[in-house]
Short mmCIF file of C-alpha atoms and ligand atoms in Angstrom, two decimals:
data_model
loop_
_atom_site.label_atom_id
_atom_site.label_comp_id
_atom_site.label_asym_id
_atom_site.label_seq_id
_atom_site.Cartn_x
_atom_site.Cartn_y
_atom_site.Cartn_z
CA UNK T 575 11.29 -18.00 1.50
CA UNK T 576 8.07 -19.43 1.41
CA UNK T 577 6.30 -18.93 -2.22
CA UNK T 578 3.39 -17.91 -1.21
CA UNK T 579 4.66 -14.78 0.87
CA UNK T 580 4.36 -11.42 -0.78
CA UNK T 581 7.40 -8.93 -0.25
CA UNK T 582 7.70 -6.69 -3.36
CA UNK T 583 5.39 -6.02 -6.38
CA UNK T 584 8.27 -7.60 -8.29
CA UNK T 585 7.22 -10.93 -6.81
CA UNK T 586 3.58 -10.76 -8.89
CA UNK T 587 3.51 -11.38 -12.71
CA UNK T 588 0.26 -9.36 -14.40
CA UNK T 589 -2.31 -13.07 -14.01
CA UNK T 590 -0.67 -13.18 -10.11
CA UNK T 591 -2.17 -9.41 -9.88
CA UNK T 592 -5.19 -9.82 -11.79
CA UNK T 593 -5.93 -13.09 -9.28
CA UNK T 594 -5.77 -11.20 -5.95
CA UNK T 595 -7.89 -8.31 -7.34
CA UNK T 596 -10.30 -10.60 -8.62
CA UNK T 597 -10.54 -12.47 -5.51
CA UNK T 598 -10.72 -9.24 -3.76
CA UNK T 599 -13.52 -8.07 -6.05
CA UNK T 600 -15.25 -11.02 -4.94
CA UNK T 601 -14.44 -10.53 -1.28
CA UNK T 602 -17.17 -7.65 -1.63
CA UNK T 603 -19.58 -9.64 -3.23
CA UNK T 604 -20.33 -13.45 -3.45
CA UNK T 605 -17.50 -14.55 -1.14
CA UNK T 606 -18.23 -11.76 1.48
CA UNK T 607 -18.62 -14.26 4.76
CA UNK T 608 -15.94 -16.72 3.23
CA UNK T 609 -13.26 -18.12 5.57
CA UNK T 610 -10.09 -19.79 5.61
CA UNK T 611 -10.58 -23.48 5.61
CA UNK T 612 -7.39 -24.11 8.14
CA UNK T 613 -8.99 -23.79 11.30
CA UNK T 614 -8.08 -20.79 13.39
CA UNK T 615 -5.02 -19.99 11.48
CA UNK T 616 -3.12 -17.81 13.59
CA UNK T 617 -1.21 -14.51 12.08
CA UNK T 618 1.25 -12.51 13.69
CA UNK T 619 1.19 -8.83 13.24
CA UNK T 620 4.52 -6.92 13.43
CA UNK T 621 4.94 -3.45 12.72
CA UNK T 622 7.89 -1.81 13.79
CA UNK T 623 6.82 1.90 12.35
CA UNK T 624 3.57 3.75 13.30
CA UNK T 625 0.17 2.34 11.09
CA UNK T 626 -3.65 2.73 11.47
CA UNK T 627 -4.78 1.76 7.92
CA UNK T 628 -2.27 -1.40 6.93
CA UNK T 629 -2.03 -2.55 10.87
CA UNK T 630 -5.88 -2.58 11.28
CA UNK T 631 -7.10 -3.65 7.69
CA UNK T 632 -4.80 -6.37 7.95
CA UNK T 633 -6.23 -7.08 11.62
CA UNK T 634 -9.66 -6.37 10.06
CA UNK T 635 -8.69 -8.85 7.45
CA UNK T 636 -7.55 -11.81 9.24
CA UNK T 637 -10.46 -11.44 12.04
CA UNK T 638 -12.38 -11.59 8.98
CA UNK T 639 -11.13 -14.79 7.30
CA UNK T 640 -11.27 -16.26 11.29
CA UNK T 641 -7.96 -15.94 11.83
CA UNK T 642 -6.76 -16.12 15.58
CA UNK T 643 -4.56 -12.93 15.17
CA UNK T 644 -1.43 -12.04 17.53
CA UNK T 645 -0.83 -8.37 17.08
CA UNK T 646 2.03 -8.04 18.43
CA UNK T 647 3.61 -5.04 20.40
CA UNK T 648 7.31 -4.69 18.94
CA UNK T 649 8.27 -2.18 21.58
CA UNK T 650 8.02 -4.89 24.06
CA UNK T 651 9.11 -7.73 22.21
CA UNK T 652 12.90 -9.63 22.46
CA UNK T 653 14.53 -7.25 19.66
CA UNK T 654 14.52 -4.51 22.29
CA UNK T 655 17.18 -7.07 23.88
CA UNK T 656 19.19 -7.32 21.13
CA UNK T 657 17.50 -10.51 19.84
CA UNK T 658 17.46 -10.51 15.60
CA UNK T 659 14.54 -9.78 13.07
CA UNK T 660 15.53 -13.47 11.79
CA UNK T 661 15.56 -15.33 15.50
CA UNK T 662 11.75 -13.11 16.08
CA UNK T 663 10.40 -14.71 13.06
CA UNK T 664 11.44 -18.25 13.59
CA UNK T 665 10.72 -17.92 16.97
CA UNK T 666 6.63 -17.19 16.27
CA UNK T 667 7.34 -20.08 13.13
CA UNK T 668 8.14 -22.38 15.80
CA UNK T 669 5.51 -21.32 18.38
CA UNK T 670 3.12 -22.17 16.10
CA UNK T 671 2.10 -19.09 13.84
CA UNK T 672 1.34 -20.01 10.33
CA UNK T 673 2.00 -16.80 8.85
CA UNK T 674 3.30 -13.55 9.49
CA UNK T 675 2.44 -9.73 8.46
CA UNK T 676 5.76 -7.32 8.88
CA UNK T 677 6.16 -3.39 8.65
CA UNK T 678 9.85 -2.45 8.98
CA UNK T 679 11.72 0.96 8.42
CA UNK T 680 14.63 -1.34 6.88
CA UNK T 681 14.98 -1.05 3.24
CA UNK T 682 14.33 -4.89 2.04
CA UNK T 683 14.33 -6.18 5.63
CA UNK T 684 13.36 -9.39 4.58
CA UNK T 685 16.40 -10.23 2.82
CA UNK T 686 17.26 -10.89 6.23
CA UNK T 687 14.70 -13.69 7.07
CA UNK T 688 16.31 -16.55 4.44
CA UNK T 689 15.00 -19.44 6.28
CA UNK T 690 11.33 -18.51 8.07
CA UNK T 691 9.16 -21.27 6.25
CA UNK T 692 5.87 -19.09 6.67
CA UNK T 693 4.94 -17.04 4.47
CA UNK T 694 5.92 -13.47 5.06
CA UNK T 695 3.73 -10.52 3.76
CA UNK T 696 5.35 -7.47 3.93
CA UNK T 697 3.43 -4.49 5.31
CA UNK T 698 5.50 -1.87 4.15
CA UNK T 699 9.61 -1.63 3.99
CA UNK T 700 11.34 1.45 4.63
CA UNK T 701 11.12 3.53 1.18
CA UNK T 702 11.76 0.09 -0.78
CA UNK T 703 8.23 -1.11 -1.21
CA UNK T 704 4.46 -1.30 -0.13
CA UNK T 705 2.82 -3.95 -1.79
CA UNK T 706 -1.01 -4.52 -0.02
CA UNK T 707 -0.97 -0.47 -0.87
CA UNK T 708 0.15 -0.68 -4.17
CA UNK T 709 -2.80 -3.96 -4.76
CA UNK T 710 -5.29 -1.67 -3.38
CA UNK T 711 -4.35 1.37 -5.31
CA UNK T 712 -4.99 -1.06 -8.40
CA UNK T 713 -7.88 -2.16 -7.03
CA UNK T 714 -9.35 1.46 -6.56
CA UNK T 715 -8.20 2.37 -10.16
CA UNK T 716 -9.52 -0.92 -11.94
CA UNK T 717 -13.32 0.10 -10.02
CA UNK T 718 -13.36 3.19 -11.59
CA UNK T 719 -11.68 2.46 -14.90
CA UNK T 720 -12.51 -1.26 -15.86
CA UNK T 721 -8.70 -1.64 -17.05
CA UNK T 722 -5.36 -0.99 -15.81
CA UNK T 723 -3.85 -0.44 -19.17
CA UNK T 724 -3.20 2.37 -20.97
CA UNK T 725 -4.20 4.62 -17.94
CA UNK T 726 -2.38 7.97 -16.89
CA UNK T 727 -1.29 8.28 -13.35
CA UNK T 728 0.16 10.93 -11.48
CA UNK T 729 2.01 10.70 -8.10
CA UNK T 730 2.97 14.09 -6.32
CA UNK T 731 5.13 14.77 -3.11
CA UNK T 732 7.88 12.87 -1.51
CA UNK T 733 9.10 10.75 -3.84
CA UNK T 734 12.47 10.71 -2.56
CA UNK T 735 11.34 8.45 0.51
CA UNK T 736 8.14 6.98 -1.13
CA UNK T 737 7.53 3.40 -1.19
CA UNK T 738 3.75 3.79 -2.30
CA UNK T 739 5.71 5.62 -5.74
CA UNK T 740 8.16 2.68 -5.87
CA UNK T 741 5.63 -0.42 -5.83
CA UNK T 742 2.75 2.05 -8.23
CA UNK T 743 5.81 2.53 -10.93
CA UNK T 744 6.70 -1.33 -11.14
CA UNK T 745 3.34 -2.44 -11.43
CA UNK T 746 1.30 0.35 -13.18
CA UNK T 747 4.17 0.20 -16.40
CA UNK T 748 3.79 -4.11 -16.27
CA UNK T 749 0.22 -3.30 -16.59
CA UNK T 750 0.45 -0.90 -19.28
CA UNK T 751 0.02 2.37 -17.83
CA UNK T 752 1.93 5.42 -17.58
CA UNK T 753 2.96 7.11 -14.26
CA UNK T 754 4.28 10.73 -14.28
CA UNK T 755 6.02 12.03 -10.74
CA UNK T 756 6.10 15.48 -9.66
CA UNK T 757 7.26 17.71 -6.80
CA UNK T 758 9.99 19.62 -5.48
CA UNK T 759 13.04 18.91 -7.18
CA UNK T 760 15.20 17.80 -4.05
CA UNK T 761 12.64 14.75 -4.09
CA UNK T 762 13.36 13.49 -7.08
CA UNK T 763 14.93 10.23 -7.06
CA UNK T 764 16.87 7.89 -9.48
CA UNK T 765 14.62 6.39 -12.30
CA UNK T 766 11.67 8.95 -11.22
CA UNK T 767 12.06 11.76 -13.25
CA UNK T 768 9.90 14.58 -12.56
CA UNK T 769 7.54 16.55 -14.81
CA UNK T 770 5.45 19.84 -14.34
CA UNK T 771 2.70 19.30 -12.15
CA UNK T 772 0.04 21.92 -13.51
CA UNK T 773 0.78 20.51 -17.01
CA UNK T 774 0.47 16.36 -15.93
CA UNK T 775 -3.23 16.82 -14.12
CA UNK T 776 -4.47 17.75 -17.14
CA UNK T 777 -4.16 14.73 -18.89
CA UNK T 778 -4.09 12.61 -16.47
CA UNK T 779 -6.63 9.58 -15.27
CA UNK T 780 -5.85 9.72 -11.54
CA UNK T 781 -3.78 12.11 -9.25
CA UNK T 782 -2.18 10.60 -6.32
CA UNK T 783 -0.89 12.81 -3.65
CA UNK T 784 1.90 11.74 -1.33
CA UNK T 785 2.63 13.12 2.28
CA UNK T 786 5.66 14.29 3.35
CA UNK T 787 7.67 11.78 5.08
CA UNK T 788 9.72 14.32 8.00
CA UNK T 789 10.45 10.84 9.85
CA UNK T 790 12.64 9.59 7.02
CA UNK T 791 14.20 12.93 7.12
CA UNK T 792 12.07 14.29 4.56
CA UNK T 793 12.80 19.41 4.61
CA UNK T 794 10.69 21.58 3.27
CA UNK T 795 11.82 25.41 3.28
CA UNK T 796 8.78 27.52 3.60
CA UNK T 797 5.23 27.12 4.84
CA UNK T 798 3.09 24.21 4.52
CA UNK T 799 0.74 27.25 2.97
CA UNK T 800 3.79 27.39 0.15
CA UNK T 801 3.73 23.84 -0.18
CA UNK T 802 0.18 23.58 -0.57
CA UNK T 803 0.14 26.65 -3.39
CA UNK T 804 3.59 25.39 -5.15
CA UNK T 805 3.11 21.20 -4.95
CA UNK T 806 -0.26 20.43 -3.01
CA UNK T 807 -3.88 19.61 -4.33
CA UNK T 808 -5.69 22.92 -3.90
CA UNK T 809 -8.71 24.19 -4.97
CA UNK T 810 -7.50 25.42 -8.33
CA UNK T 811 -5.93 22.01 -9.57
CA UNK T 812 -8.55 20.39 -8.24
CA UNK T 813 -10.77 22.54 -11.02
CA UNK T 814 -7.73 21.58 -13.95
CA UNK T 815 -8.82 17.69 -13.43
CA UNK T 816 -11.05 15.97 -16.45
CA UNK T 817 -14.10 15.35 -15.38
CA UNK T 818 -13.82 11.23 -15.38
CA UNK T 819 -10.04 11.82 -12.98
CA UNK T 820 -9.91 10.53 -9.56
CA UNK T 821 -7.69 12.12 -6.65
CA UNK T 822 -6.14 9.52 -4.39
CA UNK T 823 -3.79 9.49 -1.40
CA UNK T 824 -2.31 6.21 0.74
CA UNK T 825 -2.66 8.21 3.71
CA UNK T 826 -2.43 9.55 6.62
CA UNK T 827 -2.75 13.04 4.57
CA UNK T 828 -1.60 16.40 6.27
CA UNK T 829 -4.21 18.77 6.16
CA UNK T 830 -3.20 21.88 4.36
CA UNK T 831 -0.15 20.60 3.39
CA UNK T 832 0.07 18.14 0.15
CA UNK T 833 -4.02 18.43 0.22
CA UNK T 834 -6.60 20.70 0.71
CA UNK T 835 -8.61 19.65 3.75
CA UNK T 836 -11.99 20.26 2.09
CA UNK T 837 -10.91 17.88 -1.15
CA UNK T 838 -10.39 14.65 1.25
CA UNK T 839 -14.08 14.05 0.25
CA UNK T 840 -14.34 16.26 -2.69
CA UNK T 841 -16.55 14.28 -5.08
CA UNK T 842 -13.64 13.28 -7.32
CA UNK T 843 -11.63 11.93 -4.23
CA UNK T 844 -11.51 8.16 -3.70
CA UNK T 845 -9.17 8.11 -0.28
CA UNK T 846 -11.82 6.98 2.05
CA UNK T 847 -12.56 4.25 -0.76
CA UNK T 848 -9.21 2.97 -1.14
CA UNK T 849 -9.13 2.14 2.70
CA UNK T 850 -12.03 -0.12 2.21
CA UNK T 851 -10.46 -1.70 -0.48
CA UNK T 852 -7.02 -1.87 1.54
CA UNK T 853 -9.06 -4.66 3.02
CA UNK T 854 -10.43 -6.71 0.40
CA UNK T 855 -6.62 -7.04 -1.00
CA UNK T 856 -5.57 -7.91 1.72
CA UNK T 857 -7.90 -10.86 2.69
CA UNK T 858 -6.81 -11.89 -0.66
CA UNK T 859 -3.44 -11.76 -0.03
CA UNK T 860 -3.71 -13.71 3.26
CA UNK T 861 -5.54 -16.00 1.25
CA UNK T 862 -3.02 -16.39 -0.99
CA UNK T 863 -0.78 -17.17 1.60
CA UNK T 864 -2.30 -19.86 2.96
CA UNK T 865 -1.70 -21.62 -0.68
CA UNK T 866 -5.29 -21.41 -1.50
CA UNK T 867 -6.41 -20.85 -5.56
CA UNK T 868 -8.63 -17.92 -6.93
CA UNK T 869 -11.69 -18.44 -6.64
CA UNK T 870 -12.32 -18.17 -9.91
CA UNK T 871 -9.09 -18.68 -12.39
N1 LIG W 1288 -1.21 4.03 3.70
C1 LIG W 1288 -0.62 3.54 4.81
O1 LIG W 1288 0.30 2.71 4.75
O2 LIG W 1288 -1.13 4.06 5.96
P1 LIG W 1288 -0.63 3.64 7.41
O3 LIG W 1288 0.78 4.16 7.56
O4 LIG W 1288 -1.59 4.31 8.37
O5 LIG W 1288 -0.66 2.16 7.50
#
């Protein structure tokens, strides 16, 4: 695989992570018209599972960095003819694209592509990881917080079939922070254990709500009213928060389900903010893939 794709949070060591948010910091600041210097790179987009955020802040991204950008439309492409994930890739490889963007509902579908010689960022794998989320969770949380040590997440929901929780654990306990998971306890997954959700807002730094993911087969029992009252964000957690906590979500949220509509822009909410930052990362990422240093190292 090419070293400069990016396929799990496992692939970054703390200075690797510290580099792209840097470099994404600077994105919104001194380096805010910059540019790849290979001329009209050109990036595939594939996303085989539903986006708005990752597909178009990536697509924001490259246009951004003056990328020519092929976003392509899976449902028409060769794999509907049986034609492999591998053969897709090293097709666009030989074709001429210099680097490709992939959202897959296989578990570590890139295992798969030993032998593409672009760099491959991965835009999300089945409930395995979510890296470009997981940067730009870390880059919402460093904004607010100047550090990522010694901080005290929560993450709330669907564990079970999270990938958001997956790529937050790995790389908020490298950095030095805690992360506590909550919900209902058919969610709970292997090497997640869950705590009381009333009792971990209390303490904690930020609260990140997940959504309930019914297309990875994902039950709940009762009413999403239930839900809301028994694992959701609602009015009266929102009030248990410290004054200096943030709420965040990856989105898309479900109204009235895992959130309260109104506290999507409740003044402690960051979830609009962490799309805007979704693209900073990733220019930095695609940056990164192109094999070009920091800015600033
Ligand atoms: N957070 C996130 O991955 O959103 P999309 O599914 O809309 O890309």
């Amino acid at each position: 695989m090419n070293k400069n794709s990016l396929l799990s949070m496992r692939d970054l060591a703390e200075s690797d992570i510290f580099s792209i948010l840097n470099d994404a910091l600077l994105f919104e600041t001194e380096y805010k018209d910059w540019q790849l210097p290979v001329n009209q790179a050109m990036v595939a987009n594939l996303f085989f599972e539903a986006s708005t955020r990752t597909h178009y802040s990536f697509e924001s991204a490259e246009y951004q960095l003056g990328c020519k950008v092929a976003d392509i439309d899976t449902s028409v492409s060769s794999i509907t003819k049986g034609e492999t994930l591998y053969d897709t890739i090293k097709t666009l490889e030989v074709i001429g694209y210099d680097a490709v963007v992939i959202r897959h509902p296989e578990d570590a579908y890139y295992a798969r592509l030993e032998g593409v010689e672009i760099p491959v960022i991965n835009a999300g794998d089945g409930k395995g990881e979510h890296p470009t989320q997981c940067l730009l969770d870390l880059l919402t949380l460093y904004k607010e917080f100047g550090t990522l040590k010694s901080l005290k997440v929560v993450i709330c929901g669907d564990i079970a079939h999270s990938r958001v929780a997956a790529s937050n654990k790995h790389a908020l306990e490298m950095l030095g922070s805690s992360v506590a998971f909550c919900g209902p306890s058919e969610w709970e997954r292997e090497g997640f254990p869950f705590v009381d959700f009333d009792e971990a807002i209390k303490s904690a730094d930020a609260v990140m709500m997940l959504r309930i993911q019914r297309e990875r087969g994902a039950k709940t029992t009762g009413t999403d009213a239930e839900y809301l009252n028994a694992y959701g964000m609602n009015k009266d957690r929102y009030k248990m928060l410290q004054d200096h906590a943030i709420l965040m979500h990856p989105a898309p949220v479900n109204r009235g389900v895992e959130i309260d509509g109104d506290l999507i822009e409740a003044e402690k909410s960051r979830i609009f903010p962490q799309m805007a930052n979704g693209v900073l990362v990733r220019k930095a990422v695609i940056k990164r893939a192109f094999g070009i240093k920091p800015f600033k190292e």
